[in-house]
Amino acid sequence: MREPESRKTAKAVQEPNKRRKAASQEHVTRRKILDAASDLFRDKGYASTTLRQIADAAGMQAGSVYYHFESKDAIVSEILDLGITYVFDEVKRRVEKLGPGAEPKARLEVAIDGHLSGLLSHESFLSANIRNYGQLPEDLRKKNVPLRRAYVGYWDALLLEAQKAGAIRADLDLKILRLFTIGSLNWTVEWHKPDKGSIEELSMQIKSILFDGISPVG
Amino acid sequence: MREPESRKTAKAVQEPNKRRKAASQEHVTRRKILDAASDLFRDKGYASTTLRQIADAAGMQAGSVYYHFESKDAIVSEILDLGITYVFDEVKRRVEKLGPGAEPKARLEVAIDGHLSGLLSHESFLSANIRNYGQLPEDLRKKNVPLRRAYVGYWDALLLEAQKAGAIRADLDLKILRLFTIGSLNWTVEWHKPDKGSIEELSMQIKSILFDGISPVG
DNA sequence: GTCTATAGATAGATAGAC
DNA sequence: GTCTATCTATCTATAGAC
C-alpha cells in the first residue's frame, strides 16, 4: 500500500509504458514478500522469522528483499495496517450497502458478517496481526494505533446506536460488549477451518449466540 | 512443579533440615525465574526474550539460570503446563464444590467463573501461554497437548450434559460453542484491567451475554 | 548456587558485481 | 532488481573459578 516515494518519482515523466510495467512487477514482488512474511509471522512469530526465510518463501535471496522494504520492521508494519484495512473496509462496505435508513440491529449484524469475512478471507494477515501485535516493540505498535482506534470507534458508534434504539439490553456495558464481541470474533482465526463450514454459516451461529444467548426459549 | 530428580535424591538421607531449607530456597529461585520469564514472554514473546533479560529480572546472571533449568525451552514448557493447570484446577474445584447432584447449568456457570478466575489471577502465565503457544516449535507444543486435551474434554462434557438437560439450545453446535466460549474468555487477558472492576463482576457480565444474549426481552 | 568468560551459531543489514 | 559475500551484533549454552 505504501510505495517507496523516492523510486516512484525518479523517472516519472519518461517511458510511461515501461515504467508502468515495472511498477506493476514491483507491486507483484512486494505482494509476494508480504504474503510470505504474513504466513511466517503467523506460524512462527515475528522474532523467530528470519529474512532468509521470508526471501526463500518469496523466491529470492535475503539481500533482494531490501530493494522492496527498508527493514524487517517495515514489512510487519505494512502487514499490520493492511490487516486492519481489509476488515474495516469490508465492514464499512456492508454497513453502507444497507443505506442510511437501516435498522441499527441490521447494521450490527452485517458488521459481524463483514468482520468475520474480512478476517477469515485474509486470515494470514489478520492472524499475523492478532498474534504478534501485543508483543511488538512499542514504536511498531504505535504506527498501527490510529487505524485500530478508528476501527473500534466505528464499532462503538454501531453499538451505541443499537442500544439507543433498543436493540441491545440497556444494562450491558458497551465497552465490555465491544471488547467481548470483537475478541470472540478475532479468536475464530485460531480455530476456524474453511473445510468445516462456510464463513456465512459460522457467522450465523455466532450471531445467534450473541443476540439470543445459549439458553433455550430466549 | 516438576523438580530435577537427580539433585533431589542426591543427599536425601542426611541432614534433613538443611536439605529441606535448600530445597525450599531452590523452589523460591525457580519460581522467581518462572515469574520473570512469564512476564517477559507475555510482553515481548518467547523468541524476543533473552536469557539475560530473564536472569536480570530474576536477580541473577544468565549462566546461573542453567542451574535451575536445562534450557530456555524447558522454562517455557513449564510455564505452558502451569498455566493450564491453574485454570483447570480452579474450574474443577468450583464444579466439584457444587456436589454431584448439581444442575448442569449451575455447573457451567461456576466453570466460567473458575476459568476467568484462574486465568486472570495468573494472568502472566496464561497470557504467555495464549500468546505464544501457536507460534512455538511443534515439539514444545506437543508436550502441552495432553493437558490441553484433558481440559477441553472436561468442557465438552460440561456442555454436553447441559445441552442434554435442556440448559443449552438444542440447535447449537457444541464444538463451535466450546471454541467460542473458551476463546471469548481467554481473550479477556488482552483487555481486562483489574482496577476497572472485579473478576466476579466481569464474569457476571459475560455469563449474562452468553446465556441470555444481548437482545432485550429474552 | 552464582559468578565471569567465552565458544559457536546465526541474525539483520549493507556493498558492490552483474 | 537480484545476486553473493560479509560486517557487526547478539543469542543460547557451557566451562570452570569461587
Coordinates of C-alpha atoms (C1' of nucleotides) in Angstrom, one line a residue:
Chain A
M1 CA 0.0 0.0 0.0
R2 CA 2.8 2.4 0.9
E3 CA 5.0 3.0 -2.1
P4 CA 8.6 4.0 -1.9
E5 CA 8.3 7.6 -2.9
S6 CA 11.9 8.2 -4.0
R7 CA 11.9 5.5 -6.6
K8 CA 8.4 6.2 -7.8
T9 CA 9.1 9.8 -8.7
A10 CA 12.6 9.2 -10.1
K11 CA 11.7 8.6 -13.7
A12 CA 8.1 9.6 -13.6
V13 CA 7.9 11.5 -16.9
Q14 CA 9.7 9.4 -19.5
E15 CA 8.8 6.0 -20.7
P16 CA 5.3 5.7 -19.3
N17 CA 4.8 2.2 -20.6
K18 CA 7.9 0.7 -19.4
R19 CA 7.5 2.4 -16.1
R20 CA 4.0 1.1 -15.6
K21 CA 5.1 -2.4 -16.3
A22 CA 8.0 -2.1 -13.9
A23 CA 5.7 -0.6 -11.2
S24 CA 3.3 -3.5 -11.7
Q25 CA 6.1 -6.0 -11.4
E26 CA 7.3 -4.3 -8.3
H27 CA 3.8 -4.5 -6.9
V28 CA 3.7 -8.2 -7.6
T29 CA 7.1 -8.8 -5.9
R30 CA 6.2 -6.7 -2.9
R31 CA 3.0 -8.7 -2.6
K32 CA 4.9 -12.0 -2.7
I33 CA 7.1 -10.8 0.1
L34 CA 4.1 -9.6 2.2
D35 CA 2.2 -12.9 1.6
A36 CA 5.2 -15.0 2.5
A37 CA 6.0 -12.9 5.6
S38 CA 2.5 -12.9 6.9
D39 CA 2.4 -16.7 6.7
L40 CA 5.7 -16.9 8.6
F41 CA 4.8 -14.3 11.1
R42 CA 1.6 -16.1 11.9
D43 CA 3.2 -19.5 12.2
K44 CA 6.5 -18.7 13.9
G45 CA 6.1 -15.2 15.2
Y46 CA 7.8 -12.0 14.1
A47 CA 11.0 -12.5 16.1
S48 CA 11.5 -16.2 15.1
T49 CA 11.1 -15.5 11.4
T50 CA 14.3 -14.6 9.6
L51 CA 14.7 -12.5 6.5
R52 CA 16.2 -15.5 4.8
Q53 CA 13.0 -17.5 5.4
I54 CA 10.9 -14.7 4.0
A55 CA 13.1 -14.3 1.0
D56 CA 13.2 -18.1 0.4
A57 CA 9.4 -18.3 0.6
A58 CA 9.1 -15.4 -1.8
G59 CA 11.6 -17.0 -4.2
M60 CA 14.6 -14.7 -3.8
Q61 CA 17.7 -14.1 -1.7
A62 CA 17.7 -12.2 1.6
G63 CA 19.6 -9.2 0.2
S64 CA 17.0 -8.7 -2.5
V65 CA 14.2 -8.1 -0.1
Y66 CA 15.9 -4.8 0.9
Y67 CA 15.2 -3.4 -2.5
H68 CA 11.5 -3.5 -1.7
F69 CA 11.5 -2.9 2.0
E70 CA 13.9 -0.9 4.1
S71 CA 13.8 -3.3 7.0
K72 CA 12.1 -6.3 8.6
D73 CA 10.1 -3.8 10.7
A74 CA 8.8 -2.1 7.6
I75 CA 7.4 -5.4 6.4
V76 CA 5.5 -6.2 9.6
S77 CA 4.3 -2.7 9.9
E78 CA 2.7 -2.8 6.5
I79 CA 1.1 -6.2 7.3
L80 CA -0.4 -4.8 10.5
D81 CA -2.0 -1.9 8.6
L82 CA -3.2 -4.0 5.7
G83 CA -4.9 -6.4 8.1
I84 CA -7.0 -3.8 9.8
T85 CA -7.8 -2.1 6.5
Y86 CA -9.1 -5.4 5.0
V87 CA -11.5 -5.9 7.9
F88 CA -12.5 -2.2 8.3
D89 CA -13.2 -1.9 4.5
E90 CA -15.4 -5.0 4.4
V91 CA -17.4 -3.9 7.5
K92 CA -18.0 -0.4 6.1
R93 CA -18.9 -1.7 2.7
R94 CA -21.6 -3.9 4.1
V95 CA -23.0 -1.4 6.5
E96 CA -23.1 1.3 3.9
K97 CA -24.8 -1.0 1.5
L98 CA -27.8 -1.1 3.8
G99 CA -28.4 2.5 3.2
P100 CA -28.8 5.4 5.7
G101 CA -32.3 4.4 7.0
A102 CA -31.4 0.8 8.0
E103 CA -32.2 -0.6 11.4
P104 CA -29.4 -0.4 13.9
K105 CA -29.7 -4.2 14.6
A106 CA -29.4 -5.0 10.9
R107 CA -26.3 -2.7 10.7
L108 CA -24.8 -4.6 13.7
E109 CA -25.5 -7.9 12.0
V110 CA -23.8 -7.1 8.8
A111 CA -20.9 -5.6 10.7
I112 CA -20.4 -9.0 12.3
D113 CA -20.6 -10.7 8.9
G114 CA -18.1 -8.2 7.5
H115 CA -15.7 -8.5 10.3
L116 CA -15.7 -12.3 10.1
S117 CA -15.5 -12.3 6.3
G118 CA -12.6 -9.8 6.2
L119 CA -10.8 -11.6 9.0
L120 CA -11.1 -15.1 7.6
S121 CA -10.7 -14.1 3.9
H122 CA -7.3 -12.6 4.7
E123 CA -6.6 -15.0 7.5
S124 CA -2.8 -14.9 7.4
F125 CA -2.6 -11.1 7.6
L126 CA -5.1 -10.9 10.4
S127 CA -3.7 -13.9 12.3
A128 CA -0.2 -12.4 12.0
N129 CA -1.6 -9.1 13.3
I130 CA -3.6 -10.6 16.2
R131 CA -0.8 -12.9 17.3
N132 CA 2.1 -10.5 17.1
Y133 CA 0.7 -7.1 17.8
G134 CA 0.8 -7.3 21.6
Q135 CA 4.4 -8.4 21.6
L136 CA 5.9 -6.0 19.1
P137 CA 8.1 -3.1 20.2
E138 CA 6.1 0.0 21.1
D139 CA 7.2 2.1 18.1
L140 CA 5.9 -0.5 15.8
R141 CA 2.6 -0.8 17.6
K142 CA 2.2 2.9 17.7
K143 CA 2.1 3.2 13.9
N144 CA -0.8 0.8 13.8
V145 CA -2.8 2.5 16.6
P146 CA -4.6 5.2 14.5
L147 CA -6.2 2.6 12.2
R148 CA -7.1 0.5 15.2
R149 CA -8.7 3.4 17.0
A150 CA -10.7 4.4 14.0
Y151 CA -12.0 0.8 13.7
V152 CA -13.0 0.4 17.3
G153 CA -14.6 3.9 17.1
Y154 CA -16.7 2.7 14.3
W155 CA -17.9 -0.3 16.4
D156 CA -18.6 1.9 19.4
A157 CA -20.8 4.0 17.3
L158 CA -22.7 1.0 15.9
L159 CA -23.2 -0.4 19.3
L160 CA -24.3 2.9 20.9
E161 CA -26.9 3.5 18.2
A162 CA -28.2 -0.1 18.6
Q163 CA -28.5 0.3 22.3
K164 CA -30.3 3.7 22.0
A165 CA -32.7 2.1 19.5
G166 CA -33.4 -0.7 22.0
A167 CA -31.7 -3.5 20.0
I168 CA -29.2 -4.1 22.9
R169 CA -30.2 -4.5 26.5
A170 CA -29.8 -1.3 28.4
D171 CA -28.0 -3.0 31.3
L172 CA -25.0 -4.0 29.3
D173 CA -21.7 -2.1 29.4
L174 CA -20.9 -1.2 25.8
K175 CA -17.2 -1.1 26.3
I176 CA -17.2 -4.7 27.7
L177 CA -19.6 -5.7 25.0
R178 CA -17.3 -4.3 22.2
L179 CA -14.2 -6.0 23.6
F180 CA -16.1 -9.2 24.2
T181 CA -17.6 -9.2 20.7
I182 CA -14.5 -8.3 18.7
G183 CA -12.4 -10.6 20.8
S184 CA -14.6 -13.6 20.3
L185 CA -14.7 -12.9 16.5
N186 CA -11.0 -12.4 16.3
W187 CA -10.4 -15.7 18.1
T188 CA -12.0 -17.6 15.3
V189 CA -8.7 -17.3 13.3
E190 CA -7.4 -19.7 15.9
W191 CA -9.9 -22.5 15.2
H192 CA -12.0 -21.9 12.1
K193 CA -11.3 -24.4 9.4
P194 CA -12.6 -23.4 5.9
D195 CA -13.4 -27.0 5.1
K196 CA -15.6 -27.5 8.1
G197 CA -18.2 -24.9 7.0
S198 CA -18.6 -21.6 5.3
I199 CA -17.9 -18.2 6.9
E200 CA -21.6 -17.4 6.4
E201 CA -22.7 -20.4 8.4
L202 CA -20.2 -19.6 11.1
S203 CA -21.4 -16.0 11.3
M204 CA -25.0 -17.2 11.6
Q205 CA -24.1 -19.4 14.6
I206 CA -22.1 -16.7 16.3
K207 CA -24.8 -14.0 15.7
S208 CA -27.3 -16.4 17.1
I209 CA -25.3 -17.0 20.3
L210 CA -24.5 -13.3 20.6
F211 CA -28.0 -11.9 20.1
D212 CA -30.2 -14.6 21.7
G213 CA -27.8 -16.4 24.1
I214 CA -27.3 -20.1 24.6
S215 CA -30.3 -20.7 26.9
P216 CA -33.5 -22.1 25.4
V217 CA -36.8 -20.2 25.0
G218 CA -35.0 -16.7 24.9
Chain B
M1 CA 6.1 -28.1 39.8
R2 CA 8.5 -30.5 38.1
E3 CA 11.6 -31.0 40.2
P4 CA 15.0 -32.0 38.9
E5 CA 15.0 -35.6 40.2
S6 CA 18.8 -36.1 40.1
R7 CA 19.5 -33.3 42.5
K8 CA 16.6 -34.0 44.8
T9 CA 17.6 -37.6 45.5
A10 CA 21.3 -36.9 45.8
K11 CA 21.7 -36.3 49.6
A12 CA 18.2 -37.4 50.6
V13 CA 19.1 -39.3 53.8
Q14 CA 21.5 -37.0 55.6
E15 CA 20.8 -33.6 57.1
P16 CA 17.1 -33.4 56.6
N17 CA 16.9 -29.9 58.0
K18 CA 19.5 -28.4 55.7
R19 CA 18.2 -30.3 52.8
R20 CA 14.7 -29.0 53.4
K21 CA 15.8 -25.5 53.6
A22 CA 17.9 -25.8 50.4
A23 CA 15.0 -27.4 48.5
S24 CA 12.7 -24.6 49.7
Q25 CA 15.3 -22.0 48.5
E26 CA 15.6 -23.7 45.2
H27 CA 11.9 -23.7 44.8
V28 CA 11.9 -19.9 45.5
T29 CA 14.6 -19.3 42.9
R30 CA 12.8 -21.5 40.3
R31 CA 9.7 -19.5 41.0
K32 CA 11.4 -16.2 40.5
I33 CA 12.7 -17.3 37.2
L34 CA 9.3 -18.6 36.1
D35 CA 7.6 -15.4 37.1
A36 CA 10.2 -13.2 35.4
A37 CA 10.1 -15.3 32.3
S38 CA 6.3 -15.4 32.0
D39 CA 6.1 -11.6 32.3
L40 CA 8.7 -11.3 29.5
F41 CA 7.2 -14.0 27.3
R42 CA 3.8 -12.2 27.6
D43 CA 5.2 -8.8 26.8
K44 CA 7.9 -9.5 24.2
G45 CA 7.2 -13.0 23.1
Y46 CA 9.3 -16.2 23.6
A47 CA 11.8 -15.6 20.8
S48 CA 12.4 -11.9 21.6
T49 CA 13.1 -12.6 25.2
T50 CA 16.7 -13.3 26.0
L51 CA 18.1 -15.4 28.9
R52 CA 19.9 -12.3 30.0
Q53 CA 16.7 -10.5 30.5
I54 CA 15.1 -13.3 32.4
A55 CA 18.1 -13.6 34.6
D56 CA 18.2 -9.9 35.1
A57 CA 14.6 -9.7 36.1
A58 CA 15.1 -12.7 38.5
G59 CA 18.2 -11.0 40.0
M60 CA 21.0 -13.2 38.7
Q61 CA 23.4 -13.7 35.8
A62 CA 22.4 -15.6 32.6
G63 CA 24.7 -18.5 33.4
S64 CA 23.1 -19.1 36.8
V65 CA 19.7 -19.8 35.2
Y66 CA 21.1 -23.1 33.8
Y67 CA 21.5 -24.5 37.3
H68 CA 17.7 -24.4 37.6
F69 CA 16.6 -25.1 34.0
E70 CA 18.3 -27.1 31.4
S71 CA 17.3 -24.7 28.6
K72 CA 15.1 -21.8 27.6
D73 CA 12.7 -24.3 26.1
A74 CA 12.4 -26.0 29.5
I75 CA 11.3 -22.7 31.1
V76 CA 8.6 -22.0 28.6
S77 CA 7.4 -25.6 28.7
E78 CA 6.9 -25.5 32.4
I79 CA 5.1 -22.1 32.0
L80 CA 2.7 -23.6 29.5
D81 CA 1.8 -26.6 31.7
L82 CA 1.5 -24.5 34.8
G83 CA -0.9 -22.1 33.1
I84 CA -3.3 -24.8 32.0
T85 CA -3.1 -26.4 35.5
Y86 CA -4.0 -23.2 37.3
V87 CA -7.2 -22.8 35.2
F88 CA -8.1 -26.5 35.1
D89 CA -7.7 -26.8 38.9
E90 CA -9.8 -23.8 39.6
V91 CA -12.6 -24.9 37.3
K92 CA -12.6 -28.5 38.8
R93 CA -12.5 -27.1 42.3
R94 CA -15.6 -25.0 41.8
V95 CA -17.6 -27.6 39.9
E96 CA -16.9 -30.3 42.4
K97 CA -17.8 -28.0 45.3
L98 CA -21.3 -27.9 43.9
G99 CA -21.7 -31.6 44.6
P100 CA -22.8 -34.5 42.4
G101 CA -26.4 -33.6 42.2
A102 CA -26.0 -30.0 41.0
E103 CA -27.8 -28.6 38.0
P104 CA -25.8 -28.7 34.7
K105 CA -26.4 -25.0 34.2
A106 CA -25.1 -24.2 37.6
R107 CA -22.0 -26.3 36.9
L108 CA -21.5 -24.4 33.6
E109 CA -21.8 -21.1 35.4
V110 CA -19.1 -21.9 38.0
A111 CA -16.9 -23.3 35.3
I112 CA -17.0 -19.9 33.6
D113 CA -16.3 -18.2 36.9
G114 CA -13.4 -20.7 37.6
H115 CA -11.9 -20.3 34.1
L116 CA -11.9 -16.5 34.3
S117 CA -10.6 -16.5 37.9
G118 CA -7.8 -18.9 37.2
L119 CA -7.0 -17.1 34.0
L120 CA -6.9 -13.6 35.4
S121 CA -5.4 -14.5 38.8
H122 CA -2.3 -15.9 37.0
E123 CA -2.6 -13.6 34.1
S124 CA 1.1 -13.5 33.1
F125 CA 1.3 -17.3 32.9
L126 CA -1.9 -17.6 30.9
S127 CA -1.2 -14.6 28.7
A128 CA 2.3 -16.0 28.0
N129 CA 0.6 -19.3 27.1
I130 CA -2.2 -17.9 24.9
R131 CA 0.1 -15.5 23.1
N132 CA 3.0 -17.8 22.4
Y133 CA 1.5 -21.3 22.1
G134 CA 0.5 -21.1 18.5
Q135 CA 4.0 -19.9 17.4
L136 CA 6.2 -22.3 19.3
P137 CA 8.0 -25.1 17.6
E138 CA 5.9 -28.3 17.3
D139 CA 7.9 -30.3 19.9
L140 CA 7.3 -27.7 22.5
R141 CA 3.6 -27.5 21.7
K142 CA 3.3 -31.3 21.8
K143 CA 4.3 -31.5 25.4
N144 CA 1.5 -29.2 26.4
V145 CA -1.1 -31.0 24.3
P146 CA -2.2 -33.7 26.8
L147 CA -3.1 -31.2 29.4
R148 CA -4.9 -29.0 26.9
R149 CA -6.9 -32.0 25.6
A150 CA -7.9 -33.1 29.1
Y151 CA -9.1 -29.6 29.8
V152 CA -11.2 -29.1 26.7
G153 CA -12.5 -32.7 27.2
Y154 CA -13.8 -31.5 30.6
W155 CA -15.6 -28.6 29.0
D156 CA -17.1 -30.8 26.3
A157 CA -18.6 -33.0 29.0
L158 CA -20.0 -30.0 30.9
L159 CA -21.5 -28.6 27.7
L160 CA -23.0 -31.9 26.6
E161 CA -24.7 -32.6 29.9
A162 CA -26.1 -29.0 29.9
Q163 CA -27.5 -29.4 26.4
K164 CA -29.0 -32.8 27.3
A165 CA -30.6 -31.3 30.4
G166 CA -32.1 -28.6 28.3
A167 CA -30.0 -25.8 29.6
I168 CA -28.4 -25.1 26.2
R169 CA -30.4 -24.7 23.0
A170 CA -30.6 -27.9 21.0
D171 CA -29.7 -26.2 17.7
L172 CA -26.3 -25.1 18.8
D173 CA -23.2 -26.9 17.6
L174 CA -21.3 -27.7 20.8
K175 CA -17.9 -27.8 19.2
I176 CA -18.4 -24.2 18.0
L177 CA -19.9 -23.2 21.3
R178 CA -16.9 -24.5 23.2
L179 CA -14.4 -22.8 21.0
F180 CA -16.4 -19.6 21.0
T181 CA -16.8 -19.7 24.8
I182 CA -13.3 -20.5 25.8
G183 CA -12.0 -18.2 23.2
S184 CA -14.0 -15.3 24.3
L185 CA -13.0 -16.0 27.9
N186 CA -9.3 -16.3 27.0
W187 CA -9.4 -13.0 25.1
T188 CA -10.1 -11.2 28.4
V189 CA -6.4 -11.3 29.2
E190 CA -5.9 -8.9 26.4
W191 CA -8.2 -6.2 27.8
H192 CA -9.2 -6.8 31.4
K193 CA -7.8 -4.2 33.8
P194 CA -8.1 -5.3 37.5
D195 CA -8.6 -1.7 38.5
K196 CA -11.7 -1.3 36.3
G197 CA -13.7 -3.9 38.1
S198 CA -13.5 -7.2 39.8
I199 CA -13.2 -10.6 38.1
E200 CA -16.6 -11.6 39.6
E201 CA -18.3 -8.6 38.1
L202 CA -16.7 -9.3 34.7
S203 CA -17.8 -12.9 34.9
M204 CA -21.4 -11.9 35.7
Q205 CA -21.5 -9.6 32.6
I206 CA -20.0 -12.3 30.4
K207 CA -22.4 -15.0 31.7
S208 CA -25.3 -12.7 31.1
I209 CA -24.3 -12.1 27.5
L210 CA -23.5 -15.8 26.9
F211 CA -26.7 -17.2 28.5
D212 CA -29.3 -14.6 27.6
G213 CA -27.8 -12.7 24.6
I214 CA -27.5 -9.0 24.0
S215 CA -31.1 -8.6 22.7
P216 CA -33.7 -7.2 25.1
V217 CA -36.7 -9.2 26.5
G218 CA -35.0 -12.6 26.0
Chain C
dG1 C1' 24.4 -21.9 43.7
dT2 C1' 26.1 -18.0 41.5
dC3 C1' 29.8 -15.9 39.1
dT4 C1' 32.8 -14.5 34.7
dA5 C1' 34.3 -15.5 30.3
dT6 C1' 33.6 -17.3 26.1
dA7 C1' 32.6 -20.8 22.4
dG8 C1' 29.8 -21.4 18.4
dA9 C1' 25.9 -20.2 15.7
dT10 C1' 23.0 -17.1 13.4
dA11 C1' 20.7 -12.8 12.9
dG12 C1' 19.6 -8.1 10.2
dA13 C1' 21.6 -5.2 7.2
dT14 C1' 24.9 -3.4 3.6
dA15 C1' 28.2 -3.2 -0.5
dG16 C1' 29.1 -3.9 -5.0
dA17 C1' 29.0 -7.0 -9.1
dC18 C1' 26.0 -8.1 -12.8
Chain D
dG1 C1' 16.2 -6.0 -9.4
dT2 C1' 18.6 -9.8 -7.9
dC3 C1' 22.8 -11.8 -6.7
dT4 C1' 27.0 -13.1 -3.4
dA5 C1' 29.7 -12.0 0.3
dT6 C1' 30.3 -10.2 4.5
dC7 C1' 30.2 -7.0 8.6
dT8 C1' 28.8 -6.4 13.2
dA9 C1' 25.9 -7.7 16.9
dT10 C1' 23.8 -10.7 19.8
dC11 C1' 22.0 -15.0 21.0
dT12 C1' 21.9 -19.8 23.8
dA13 C1' 24.6 -22.6 26.2
dT14 C1' 28.9 -24.3 28.5
dA15 C1' 33.2 -24.4 31.5
dG16 C1' 35.5 -23.6 35.4
dA17 C1' 36.5 -20.5 39.5
dC18 C1' 34.7 -19.5 43.9

